[in-house]
Short mmCIF file of C-alpha atoms in Angstrom, two decimals:
data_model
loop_
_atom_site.label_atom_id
_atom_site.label_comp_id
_atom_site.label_asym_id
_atom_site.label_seq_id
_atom_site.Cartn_x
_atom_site.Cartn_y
_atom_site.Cartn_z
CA UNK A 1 24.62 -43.72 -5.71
CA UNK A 2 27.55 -42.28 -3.64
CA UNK A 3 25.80 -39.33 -2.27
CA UNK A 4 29.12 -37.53 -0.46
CA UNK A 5 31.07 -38.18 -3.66
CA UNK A 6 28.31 -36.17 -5.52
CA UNK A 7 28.23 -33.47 -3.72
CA UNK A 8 32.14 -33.06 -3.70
CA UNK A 9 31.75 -32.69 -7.32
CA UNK A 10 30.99 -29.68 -7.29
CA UNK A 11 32.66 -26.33 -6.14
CA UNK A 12 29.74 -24.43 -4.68
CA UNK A 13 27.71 -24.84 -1.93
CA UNK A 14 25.62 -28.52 -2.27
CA UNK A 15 24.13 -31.10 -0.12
CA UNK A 16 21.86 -33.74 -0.96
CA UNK A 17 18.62 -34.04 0.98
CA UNK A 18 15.52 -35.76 1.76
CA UNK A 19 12.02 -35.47 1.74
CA UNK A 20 9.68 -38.05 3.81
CA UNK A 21 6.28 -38.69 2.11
CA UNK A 22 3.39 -38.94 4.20
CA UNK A 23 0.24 -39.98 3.49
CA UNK A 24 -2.60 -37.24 4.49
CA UNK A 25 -2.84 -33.21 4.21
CA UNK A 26 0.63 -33.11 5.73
CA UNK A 27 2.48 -34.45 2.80
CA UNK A 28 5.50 -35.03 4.06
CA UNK A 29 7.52 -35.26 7.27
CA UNK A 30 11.11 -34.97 7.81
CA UNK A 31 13.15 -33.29 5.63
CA UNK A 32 17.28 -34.05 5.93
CA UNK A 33 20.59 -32.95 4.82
CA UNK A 34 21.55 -36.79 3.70
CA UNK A 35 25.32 -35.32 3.05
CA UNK A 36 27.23 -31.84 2.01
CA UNK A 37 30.12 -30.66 1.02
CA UNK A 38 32.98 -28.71 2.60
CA UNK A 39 31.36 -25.37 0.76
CA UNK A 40 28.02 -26.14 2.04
CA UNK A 41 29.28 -26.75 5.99
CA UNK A 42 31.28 -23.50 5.70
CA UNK A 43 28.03 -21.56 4.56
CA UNK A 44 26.21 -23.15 7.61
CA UNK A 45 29.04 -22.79 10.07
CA UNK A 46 31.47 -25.66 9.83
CA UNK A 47 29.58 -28.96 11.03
CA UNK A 48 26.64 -30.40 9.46
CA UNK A 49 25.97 -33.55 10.20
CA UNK A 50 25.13 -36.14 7.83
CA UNK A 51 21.56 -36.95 8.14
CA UNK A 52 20.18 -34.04 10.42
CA UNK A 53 16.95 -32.62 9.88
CA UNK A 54 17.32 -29.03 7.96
CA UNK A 55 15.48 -27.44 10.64
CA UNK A 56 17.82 -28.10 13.39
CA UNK A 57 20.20 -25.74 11.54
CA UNK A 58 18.14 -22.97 10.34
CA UNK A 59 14.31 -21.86 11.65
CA UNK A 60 11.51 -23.82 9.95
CA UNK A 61 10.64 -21.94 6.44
CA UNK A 62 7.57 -23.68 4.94
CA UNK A 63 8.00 -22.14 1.86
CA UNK A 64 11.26 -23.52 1.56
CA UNK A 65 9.76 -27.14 2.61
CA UNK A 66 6.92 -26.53 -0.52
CA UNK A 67 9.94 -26.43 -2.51
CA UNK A 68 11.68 -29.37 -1.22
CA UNK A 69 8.42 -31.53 -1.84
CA UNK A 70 8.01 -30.44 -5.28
CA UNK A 71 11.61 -30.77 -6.18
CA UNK A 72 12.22 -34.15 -4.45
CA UNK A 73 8.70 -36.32 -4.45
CA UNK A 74 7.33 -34.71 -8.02
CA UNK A 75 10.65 -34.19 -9.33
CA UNK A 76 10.16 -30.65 -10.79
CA UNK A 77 13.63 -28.79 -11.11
CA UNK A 78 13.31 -25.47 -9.49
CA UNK A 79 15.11 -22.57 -8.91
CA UNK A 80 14.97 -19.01 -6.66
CA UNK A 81 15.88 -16.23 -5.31
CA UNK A 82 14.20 -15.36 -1.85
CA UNK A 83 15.00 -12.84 1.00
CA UNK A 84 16.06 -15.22 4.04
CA UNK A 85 14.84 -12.80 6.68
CA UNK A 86 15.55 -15.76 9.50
CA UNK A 87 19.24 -15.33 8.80
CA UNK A 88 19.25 -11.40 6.87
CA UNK A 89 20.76 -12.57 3.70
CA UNK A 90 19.07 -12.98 0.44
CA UNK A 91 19.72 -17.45 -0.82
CA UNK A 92 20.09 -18.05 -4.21
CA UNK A 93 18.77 -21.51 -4.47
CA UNK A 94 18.89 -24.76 -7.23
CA UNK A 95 16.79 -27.66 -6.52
CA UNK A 96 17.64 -30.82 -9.14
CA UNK A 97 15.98 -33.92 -8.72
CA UNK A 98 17.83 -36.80 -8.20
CA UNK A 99 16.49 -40.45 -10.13
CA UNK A 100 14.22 -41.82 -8.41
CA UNK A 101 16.25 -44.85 -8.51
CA UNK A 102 17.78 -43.82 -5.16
CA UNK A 103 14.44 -43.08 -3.62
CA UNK A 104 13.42 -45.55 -1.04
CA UNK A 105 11.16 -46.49 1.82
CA UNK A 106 9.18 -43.10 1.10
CA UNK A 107 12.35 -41.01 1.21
CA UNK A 108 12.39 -38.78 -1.99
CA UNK A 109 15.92 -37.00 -3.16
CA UNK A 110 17.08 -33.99 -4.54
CA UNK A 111 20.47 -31.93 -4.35
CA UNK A 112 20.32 -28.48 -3.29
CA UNK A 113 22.81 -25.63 -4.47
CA UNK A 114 22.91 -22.17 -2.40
CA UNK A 115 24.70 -19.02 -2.75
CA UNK A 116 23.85 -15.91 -0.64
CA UNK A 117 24.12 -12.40 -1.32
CA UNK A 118 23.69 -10.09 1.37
CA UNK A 119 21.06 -7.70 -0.61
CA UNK A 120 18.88 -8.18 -3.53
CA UNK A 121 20.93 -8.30 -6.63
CA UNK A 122 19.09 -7.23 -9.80
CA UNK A 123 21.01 -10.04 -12.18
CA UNK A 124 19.54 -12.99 -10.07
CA UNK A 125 16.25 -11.24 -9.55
CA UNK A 126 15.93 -11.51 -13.40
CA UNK A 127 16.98 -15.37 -13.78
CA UNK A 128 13.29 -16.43 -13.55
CA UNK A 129 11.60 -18.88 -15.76
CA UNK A 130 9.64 -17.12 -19.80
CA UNK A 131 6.69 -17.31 -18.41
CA UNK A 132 7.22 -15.62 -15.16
CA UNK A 133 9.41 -13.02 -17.00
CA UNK A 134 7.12 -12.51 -19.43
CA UNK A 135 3.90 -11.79 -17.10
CA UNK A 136 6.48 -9.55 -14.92
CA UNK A 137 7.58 -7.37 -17.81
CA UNK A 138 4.53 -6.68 -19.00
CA UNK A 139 3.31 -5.25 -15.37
CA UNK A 140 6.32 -3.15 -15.67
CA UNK A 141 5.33 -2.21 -18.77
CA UNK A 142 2.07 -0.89 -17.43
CA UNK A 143 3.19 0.68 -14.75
CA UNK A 144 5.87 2.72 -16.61
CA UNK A 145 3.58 3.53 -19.34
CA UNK A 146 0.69 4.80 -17.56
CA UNK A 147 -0.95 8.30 -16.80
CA UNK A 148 -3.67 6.93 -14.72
CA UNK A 149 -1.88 5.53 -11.38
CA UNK A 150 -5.53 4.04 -10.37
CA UNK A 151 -6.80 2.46 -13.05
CA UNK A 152 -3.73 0.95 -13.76
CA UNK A 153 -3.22 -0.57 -10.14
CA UNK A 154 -6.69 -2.07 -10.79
CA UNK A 155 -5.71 -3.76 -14.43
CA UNK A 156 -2.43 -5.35 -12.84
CA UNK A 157 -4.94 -6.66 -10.00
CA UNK A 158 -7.24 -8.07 -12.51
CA UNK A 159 -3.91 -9.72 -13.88
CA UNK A 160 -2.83 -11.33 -11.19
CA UNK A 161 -6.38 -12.39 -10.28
CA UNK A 162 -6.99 -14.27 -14.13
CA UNK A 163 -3.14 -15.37 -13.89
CA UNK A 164 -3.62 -17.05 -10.32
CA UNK A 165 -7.43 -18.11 -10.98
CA UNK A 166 -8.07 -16.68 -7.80
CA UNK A 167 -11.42 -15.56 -6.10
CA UNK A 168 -10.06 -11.94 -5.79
CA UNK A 169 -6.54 -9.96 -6.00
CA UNK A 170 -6.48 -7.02 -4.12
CA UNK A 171 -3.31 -4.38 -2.71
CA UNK A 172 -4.08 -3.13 0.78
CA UNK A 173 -2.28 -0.57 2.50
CA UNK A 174 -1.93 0.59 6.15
CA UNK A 175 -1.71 3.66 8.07
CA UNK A 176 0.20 2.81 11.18
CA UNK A 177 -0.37 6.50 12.67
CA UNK A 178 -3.97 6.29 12.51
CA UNK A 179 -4.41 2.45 12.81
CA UNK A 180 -6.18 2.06 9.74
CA UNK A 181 -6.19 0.44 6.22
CA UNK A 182 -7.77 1.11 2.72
CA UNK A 183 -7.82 -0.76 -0.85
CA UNK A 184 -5.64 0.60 -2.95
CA UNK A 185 -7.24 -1.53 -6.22
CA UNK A 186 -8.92 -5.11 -5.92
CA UNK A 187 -10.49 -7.48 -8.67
CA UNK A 188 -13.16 -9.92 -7.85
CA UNK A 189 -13.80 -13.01 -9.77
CA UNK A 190 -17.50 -11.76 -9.04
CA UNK A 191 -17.18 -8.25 -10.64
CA UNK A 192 -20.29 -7.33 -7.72
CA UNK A 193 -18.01 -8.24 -4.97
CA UNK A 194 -15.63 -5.84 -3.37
CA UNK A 195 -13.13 -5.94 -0.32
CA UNK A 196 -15.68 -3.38 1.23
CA UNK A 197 -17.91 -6.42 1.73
CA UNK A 198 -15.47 -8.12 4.54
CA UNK A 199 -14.28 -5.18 6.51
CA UNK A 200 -16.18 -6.40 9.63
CA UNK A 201 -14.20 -9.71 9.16
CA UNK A 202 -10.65 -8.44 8.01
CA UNK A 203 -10.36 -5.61 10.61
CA UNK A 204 -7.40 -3.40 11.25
CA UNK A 205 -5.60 -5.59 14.31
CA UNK A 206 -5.79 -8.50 12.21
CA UNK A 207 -3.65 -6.85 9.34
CA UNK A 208 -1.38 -5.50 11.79
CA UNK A 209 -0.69 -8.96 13.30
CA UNK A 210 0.68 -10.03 10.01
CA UNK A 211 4.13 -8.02 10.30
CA UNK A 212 5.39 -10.25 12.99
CA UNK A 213 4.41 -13.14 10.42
CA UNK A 214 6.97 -11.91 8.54
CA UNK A 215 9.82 -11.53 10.34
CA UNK A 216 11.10 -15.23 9.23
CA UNK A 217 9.25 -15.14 5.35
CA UNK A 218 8.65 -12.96 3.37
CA UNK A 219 5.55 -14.71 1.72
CA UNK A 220 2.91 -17.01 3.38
CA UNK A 221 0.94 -19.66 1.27
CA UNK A 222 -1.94 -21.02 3.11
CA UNK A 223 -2.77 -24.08 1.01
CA UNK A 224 -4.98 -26.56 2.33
CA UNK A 225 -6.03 -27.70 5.99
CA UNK A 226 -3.06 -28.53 7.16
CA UNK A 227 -1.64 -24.94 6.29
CA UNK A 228 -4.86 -23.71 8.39
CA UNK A 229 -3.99 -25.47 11.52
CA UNK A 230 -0.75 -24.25 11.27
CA UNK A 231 -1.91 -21.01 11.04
CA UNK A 232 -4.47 -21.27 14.17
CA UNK A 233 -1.54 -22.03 16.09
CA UNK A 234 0.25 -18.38 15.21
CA UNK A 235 -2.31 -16.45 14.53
CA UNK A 236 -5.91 -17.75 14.98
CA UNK A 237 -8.32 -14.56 15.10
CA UNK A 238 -6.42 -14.02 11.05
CA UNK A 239 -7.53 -17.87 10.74
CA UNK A 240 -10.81 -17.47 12.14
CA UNK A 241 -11.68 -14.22 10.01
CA UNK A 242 -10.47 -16.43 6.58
CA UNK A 243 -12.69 -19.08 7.36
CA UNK A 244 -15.85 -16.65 8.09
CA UNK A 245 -14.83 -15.30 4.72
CA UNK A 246 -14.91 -18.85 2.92
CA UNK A 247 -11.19 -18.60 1.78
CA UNK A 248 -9.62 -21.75 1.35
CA UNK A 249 -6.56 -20.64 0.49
CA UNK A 250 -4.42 -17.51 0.49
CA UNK A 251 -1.26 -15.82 -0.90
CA UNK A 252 -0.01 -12.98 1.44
CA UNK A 253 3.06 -10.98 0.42
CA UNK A 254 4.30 -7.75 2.04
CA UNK A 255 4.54 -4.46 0.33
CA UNK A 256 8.37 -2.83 1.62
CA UNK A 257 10.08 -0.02 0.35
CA UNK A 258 13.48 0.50 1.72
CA UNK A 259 12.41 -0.52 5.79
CA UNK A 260 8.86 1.17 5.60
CA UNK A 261 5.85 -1.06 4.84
CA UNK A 262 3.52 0.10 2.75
CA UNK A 263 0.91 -2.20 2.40
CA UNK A 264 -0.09 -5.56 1.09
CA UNK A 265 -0.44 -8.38 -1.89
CA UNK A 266 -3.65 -10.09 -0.44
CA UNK A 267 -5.05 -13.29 -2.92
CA UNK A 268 -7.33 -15.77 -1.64
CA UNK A 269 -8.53 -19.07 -3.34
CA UNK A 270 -5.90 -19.43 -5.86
CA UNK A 271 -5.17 -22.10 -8.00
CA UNK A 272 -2.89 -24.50 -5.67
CA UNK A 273 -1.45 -26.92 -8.15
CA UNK A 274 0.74 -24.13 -9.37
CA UNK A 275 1.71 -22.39 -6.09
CA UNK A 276 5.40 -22.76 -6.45
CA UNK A 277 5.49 -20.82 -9.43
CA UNK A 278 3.34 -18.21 -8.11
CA UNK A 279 5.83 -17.85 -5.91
CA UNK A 280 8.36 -16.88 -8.06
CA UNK A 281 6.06 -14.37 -10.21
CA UNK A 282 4.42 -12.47 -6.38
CA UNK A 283 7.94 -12.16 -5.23
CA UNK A 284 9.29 -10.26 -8.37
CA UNK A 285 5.56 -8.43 -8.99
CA UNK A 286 5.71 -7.22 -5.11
CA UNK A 287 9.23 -5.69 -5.68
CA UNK A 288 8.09 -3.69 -8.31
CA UNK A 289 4.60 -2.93 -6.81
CA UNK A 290 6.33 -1.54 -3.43
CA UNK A 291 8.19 0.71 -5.51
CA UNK A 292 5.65 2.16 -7.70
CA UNK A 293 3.29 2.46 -4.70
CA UNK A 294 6.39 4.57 -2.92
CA UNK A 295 6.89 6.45 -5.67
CA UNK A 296 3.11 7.83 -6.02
CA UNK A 297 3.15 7.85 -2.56
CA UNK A 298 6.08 10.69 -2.53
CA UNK A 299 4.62 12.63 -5.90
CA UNK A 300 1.00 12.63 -3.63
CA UNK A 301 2.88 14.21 -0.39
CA UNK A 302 4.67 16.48 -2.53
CA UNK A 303 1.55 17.72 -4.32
CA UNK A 304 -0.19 17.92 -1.06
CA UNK A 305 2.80 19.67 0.22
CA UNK A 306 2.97 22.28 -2.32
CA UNK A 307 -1.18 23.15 -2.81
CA UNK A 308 -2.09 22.93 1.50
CA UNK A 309 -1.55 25.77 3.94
CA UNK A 310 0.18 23.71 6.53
CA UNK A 311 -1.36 25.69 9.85
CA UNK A 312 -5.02 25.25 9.22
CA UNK A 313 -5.22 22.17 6.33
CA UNK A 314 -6.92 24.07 3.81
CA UNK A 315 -5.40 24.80 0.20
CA UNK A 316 -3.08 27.52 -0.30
CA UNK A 317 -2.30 30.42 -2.71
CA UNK A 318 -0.02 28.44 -4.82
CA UNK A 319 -3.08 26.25 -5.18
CA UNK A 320 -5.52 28.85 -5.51
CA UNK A 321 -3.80 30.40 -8.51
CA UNK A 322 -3.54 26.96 -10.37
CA UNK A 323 -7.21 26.59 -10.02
CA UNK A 324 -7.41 29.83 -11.45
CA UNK A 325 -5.45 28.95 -14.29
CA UNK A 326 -6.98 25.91 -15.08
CA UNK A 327 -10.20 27.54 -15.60
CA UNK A 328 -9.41 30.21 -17.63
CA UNK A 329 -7.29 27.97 -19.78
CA UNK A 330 -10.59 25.56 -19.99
CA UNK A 331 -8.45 22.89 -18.18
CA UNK A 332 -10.74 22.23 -15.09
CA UNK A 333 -13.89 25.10 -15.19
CA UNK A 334 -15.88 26.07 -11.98
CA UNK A 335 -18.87 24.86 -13.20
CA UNK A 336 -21.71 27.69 -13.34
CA UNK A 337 -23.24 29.04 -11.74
CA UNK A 338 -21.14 29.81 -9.05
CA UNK A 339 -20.20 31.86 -6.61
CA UNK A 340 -16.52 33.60 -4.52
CA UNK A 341 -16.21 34.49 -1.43
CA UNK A 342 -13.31 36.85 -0.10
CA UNK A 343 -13.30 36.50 3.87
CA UNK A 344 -10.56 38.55 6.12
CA UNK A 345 -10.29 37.55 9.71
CA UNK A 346 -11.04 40.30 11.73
CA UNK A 347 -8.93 41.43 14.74
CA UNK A 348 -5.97 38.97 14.01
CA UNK A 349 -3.24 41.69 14.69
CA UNK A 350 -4.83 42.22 18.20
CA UNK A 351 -4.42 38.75 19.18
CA UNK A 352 -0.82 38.18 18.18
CA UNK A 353 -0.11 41.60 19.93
CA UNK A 354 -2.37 40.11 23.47
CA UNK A 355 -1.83 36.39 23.00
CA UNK A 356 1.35 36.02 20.82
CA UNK A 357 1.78 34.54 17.28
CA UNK A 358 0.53 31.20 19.10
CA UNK A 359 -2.68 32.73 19.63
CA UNK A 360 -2.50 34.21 16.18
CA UNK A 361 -2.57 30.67 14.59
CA UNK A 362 -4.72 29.20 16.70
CA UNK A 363 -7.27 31.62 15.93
CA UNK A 364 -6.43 30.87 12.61
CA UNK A 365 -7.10 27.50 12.93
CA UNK A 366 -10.45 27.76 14.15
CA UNK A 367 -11.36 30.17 11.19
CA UNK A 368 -10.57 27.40 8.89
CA UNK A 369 -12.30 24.98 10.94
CA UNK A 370 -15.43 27.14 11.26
CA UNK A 371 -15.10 27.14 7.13
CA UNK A 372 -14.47 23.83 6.70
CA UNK A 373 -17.75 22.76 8.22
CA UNK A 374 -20.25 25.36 6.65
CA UNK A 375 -17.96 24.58 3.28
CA UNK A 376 -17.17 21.05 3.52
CA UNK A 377 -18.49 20.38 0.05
CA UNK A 378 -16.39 23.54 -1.71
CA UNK A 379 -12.99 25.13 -2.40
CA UNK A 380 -11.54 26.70 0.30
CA UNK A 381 -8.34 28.63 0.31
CA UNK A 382 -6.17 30.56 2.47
CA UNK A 383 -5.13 33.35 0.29
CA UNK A 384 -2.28 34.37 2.61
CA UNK A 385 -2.21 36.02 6.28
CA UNK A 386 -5.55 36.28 7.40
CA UNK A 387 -7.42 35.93 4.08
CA UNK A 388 -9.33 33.22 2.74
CA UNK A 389 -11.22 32.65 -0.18
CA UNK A 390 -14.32 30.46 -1.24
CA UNK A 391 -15.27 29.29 -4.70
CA UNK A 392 -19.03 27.30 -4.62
CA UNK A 393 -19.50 25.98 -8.14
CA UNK A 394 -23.14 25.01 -9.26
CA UNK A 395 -25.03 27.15 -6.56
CA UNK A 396 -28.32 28.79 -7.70
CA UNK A 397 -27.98 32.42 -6.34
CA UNK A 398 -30.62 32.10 -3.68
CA UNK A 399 -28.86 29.25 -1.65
CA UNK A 400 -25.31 31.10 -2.59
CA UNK A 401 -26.61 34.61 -0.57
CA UNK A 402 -28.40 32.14 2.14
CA UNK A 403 -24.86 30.45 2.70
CA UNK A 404 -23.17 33.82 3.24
CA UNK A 405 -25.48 35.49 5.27
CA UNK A 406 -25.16 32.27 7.82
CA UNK A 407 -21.60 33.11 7.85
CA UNK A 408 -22.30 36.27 8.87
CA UNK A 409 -24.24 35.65 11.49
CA UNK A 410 -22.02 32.53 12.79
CA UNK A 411 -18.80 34.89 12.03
CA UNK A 412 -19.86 38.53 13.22
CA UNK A 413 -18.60 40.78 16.12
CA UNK A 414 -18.67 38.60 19.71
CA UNK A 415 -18.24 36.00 17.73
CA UNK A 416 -15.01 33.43 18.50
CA UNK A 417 -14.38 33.75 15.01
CA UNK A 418 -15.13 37.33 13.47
CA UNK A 419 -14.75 37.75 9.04
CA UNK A 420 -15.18 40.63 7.34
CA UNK A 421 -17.00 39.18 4.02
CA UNK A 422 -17.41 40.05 0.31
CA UNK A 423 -19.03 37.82 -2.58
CA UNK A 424 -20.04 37.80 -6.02
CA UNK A 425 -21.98 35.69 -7.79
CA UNK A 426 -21.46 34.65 -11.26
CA UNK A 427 -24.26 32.61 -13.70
CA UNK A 428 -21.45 32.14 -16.06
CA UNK A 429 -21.57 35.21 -17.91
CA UNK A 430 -18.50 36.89 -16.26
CA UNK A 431 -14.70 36.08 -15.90
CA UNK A 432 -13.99 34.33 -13.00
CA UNK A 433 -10.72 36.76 -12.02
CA UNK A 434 -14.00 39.25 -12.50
CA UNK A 435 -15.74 37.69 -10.18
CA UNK A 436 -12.90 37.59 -7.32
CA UNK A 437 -12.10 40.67 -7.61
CA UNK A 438 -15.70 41.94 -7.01
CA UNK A 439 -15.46 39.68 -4.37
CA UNK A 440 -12.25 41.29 -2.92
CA UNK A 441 -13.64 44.88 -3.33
CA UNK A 442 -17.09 44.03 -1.62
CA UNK A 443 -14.88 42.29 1.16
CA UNK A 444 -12.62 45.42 1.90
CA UNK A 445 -16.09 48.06 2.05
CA UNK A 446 -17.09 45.38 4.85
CA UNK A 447 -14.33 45.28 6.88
CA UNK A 448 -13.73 49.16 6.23
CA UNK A 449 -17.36 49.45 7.75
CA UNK A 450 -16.66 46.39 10.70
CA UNK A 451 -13.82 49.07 11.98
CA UNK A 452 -15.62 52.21 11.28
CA UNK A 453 -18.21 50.97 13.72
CA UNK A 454 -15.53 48.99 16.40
CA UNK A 455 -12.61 51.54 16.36
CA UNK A 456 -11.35 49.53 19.34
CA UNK A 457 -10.18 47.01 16.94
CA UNK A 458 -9.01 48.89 14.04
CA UNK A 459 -5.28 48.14 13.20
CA UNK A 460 -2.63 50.16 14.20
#
């Protein structure tokens, strides 16, 4: 076969290459650009020549070599669109098998057809094989549909953990700021098992290593041993932790929205004999993943932004009304009995007019802190200005008085942090809005009496 007339044939970019078959867990050595057309050497800058290895043009992609063995030695005809982060373009690629007629002296052929785009383009993302699209569509599908984010997350896992026949399918996702990561949703082939199990093995500096992984892939298959060794050469305390964990194997895909990383697709001990078309299916599920995860992500902050006082990190009016709301509208009931709180900080004014409105809020700070730990288990709101307010659903009335009358005595005059407090207790009989208010009223008579007694602090 007349290889350079072949490849002239056509009007896009082509070459024909090579694949040497090795015997062993390597597979294969060498892989070659046998010939290529002028379209193909103007893509790669003007000389290629005939017979180099592919690597002495462009940085070493394994995946890229996976797909060159498959296409050339077991003569599957492949196709895909991958992000090329080693040169920042997205490649288009078509791998045909060529007869193996013109193999020879364990050289295996194929011609290779490239176009790149310099983003992701949505009409190639979508040129994927029926099975790929269908499993794809229906995540979408589920994703779009749902009104529980979590459980949800957690079906697609188990999805991609029965699709993959894989020991477990989990989404991770970092925190840069505080050097930490948590499991966003995980399926185990052993429903017992859970990604809580290995967190002495997978630990925080070993996820972070993996985003300098990907600055020339944007997937890593480990495979087989020879992947392994590979991977103890780059990153061996990541190696070491997958063997302590008995994973054999492991798909690793990053979660990126826009240029910030969210997290990531973590499988181990897959199915290998159908990695390249897992390939195609992580790539497309990640895209969408990353974007739903962003998405709930921004709904979460803005939630958060609209229910927390942003000085002291408890929640705010806005929030307290809602929860107000919601109870009387039998949405989300305080569960009785319960009890309310109304707390006003006591001498506030004085330390803004001493200290400044910096002193002011750190005072304020300190009063929520102060709440936060004789409350941690309740509802704690900052009303507005100096005002808070506590709700402590299903509290018998004994240990409801015995909690306020501690934060009297931790909160009183000479204290760092001074209240004026007012309750009310409720066994369910009365309104809630009742109960506040009685709150509110008792609250008022305490501070009137704090400043009838302490004049020196009364407000001007």
């Amino acid at each position: 076969m007349d290889f350079q007339k072949y490849v002239d044939a056509f009007g896009m970019a082509c070459a024909v290459m090579s694949v040497q078959k090795v015997e062993g867990e390597q597979r294969y050595g060498d892989i070659r650009i046998v010939c290529s057309n002028e379209v193909y050497k103007k893509f790669m800058g003007g000389n290629v020549p005939d017979g180099i290895r592919y690597d002495e043009m462009i940085p070493k992609e394994r995946n890229f070599e996976e797909f060159c063995y498959n296409c050339a030695v077991l003569k599957k005809h492949l196709h895909a669109y991958v992000d090329t982060k080693a040169m920042g373009v997205w490649t288009d690629g078509t791998y045909i098998p060529l007869s193996s007629e013109v193999d020879h002296d364990d050289l295996y052929h194929f011609a290779f057809f490239f176009e790149f785009t310099k983003g992701p383009d949505e009409q190639r993302m979508t040129d994927v094989s029926v099975e790929t699209a269908s499993f794809v569509i229906q995540t979408c599908l589920k994703l779009r549909g749902t009104d529980n984010y979590q459980d949800t997350m957690n079906e697609i896992m188990a999805d991609i953990q029965k699709r993959t026949d894989a020991f477990d399918s989990c989404i991770l996702l970092i925190d840069k700021e505080k050097k930490r990561y948590s499991t966003l949703c995980e399926k185990f082939r052993n429903d017992e098992a859970t990604m809580a199990d290995f967190k002495d093995i997978l630990t925080y500096d070993i996820i972070e290593s993996w985003e300098e992984m990907f600055k020339e892939t944007n997937i890593i298959f480990i495979k087989d041993e020879f992947d392994f060794k590979q991977l103890e050469k780059i990153n061996p305390a990541w190696a070491k932790s997958l063997r302590q964990a008995d994973a054999h194997n492991v798909i690793l895909a990053p979660l990126v929205y826009g240029k910030n990383l969210l997290g990531y697709l973590f499988i181990t001990n897959y199915n290998t004999e159908e990695s390249v078309e897992y390939k195609e299916i992580i790539e497309l599920i990640s895209f969408f993943l990353s974007s739903e995860i962003a998405s709930n992500n921004l709904m979460e902050q803005l939630e958060y932004m609209s229910n927390v006082d942003f000085l002291t990190g408890v929640k705010n009016r806005n929030s307290m009304n809602a929860r107000v709301d919601y109870h009387v509208n039998n949405y989300y009931k305080v569960n009785a009995p319960y009890g309310v709180a109304f707390l006003d900080l006591n001498g506030l004014k004085q330390c803004n007019d001493s200290g400044g409105h910096e002193a002011g809020d750190a005072l304020l700070k300190k009063a929520a802190e102060l709440l936060k730990k004789e409350f941690e288990d309740d509802e704690i709101y900052r009303a507005g200005g100096d005002e808070f307010v506590i709700i402590i659903p299903e509290c018998i009335e004994a240990d409801f008085n015995e909690k306020i009358e501690d934060l009297k005595k931790k909160a009183g005059y000479g204290c760092e942090v001074c209240f004026a407090v007012g309750s009310d207790w409720n066994d369910g009989t009365k309104d809630l809005r009742l109960c506040m208010h009685n709150a509110d009223e008792s609250m008022y008579a305490n501070k009137r009496e704090f400043y009838k007694e302490h004049p020196e602090l009364a407000r001007k």
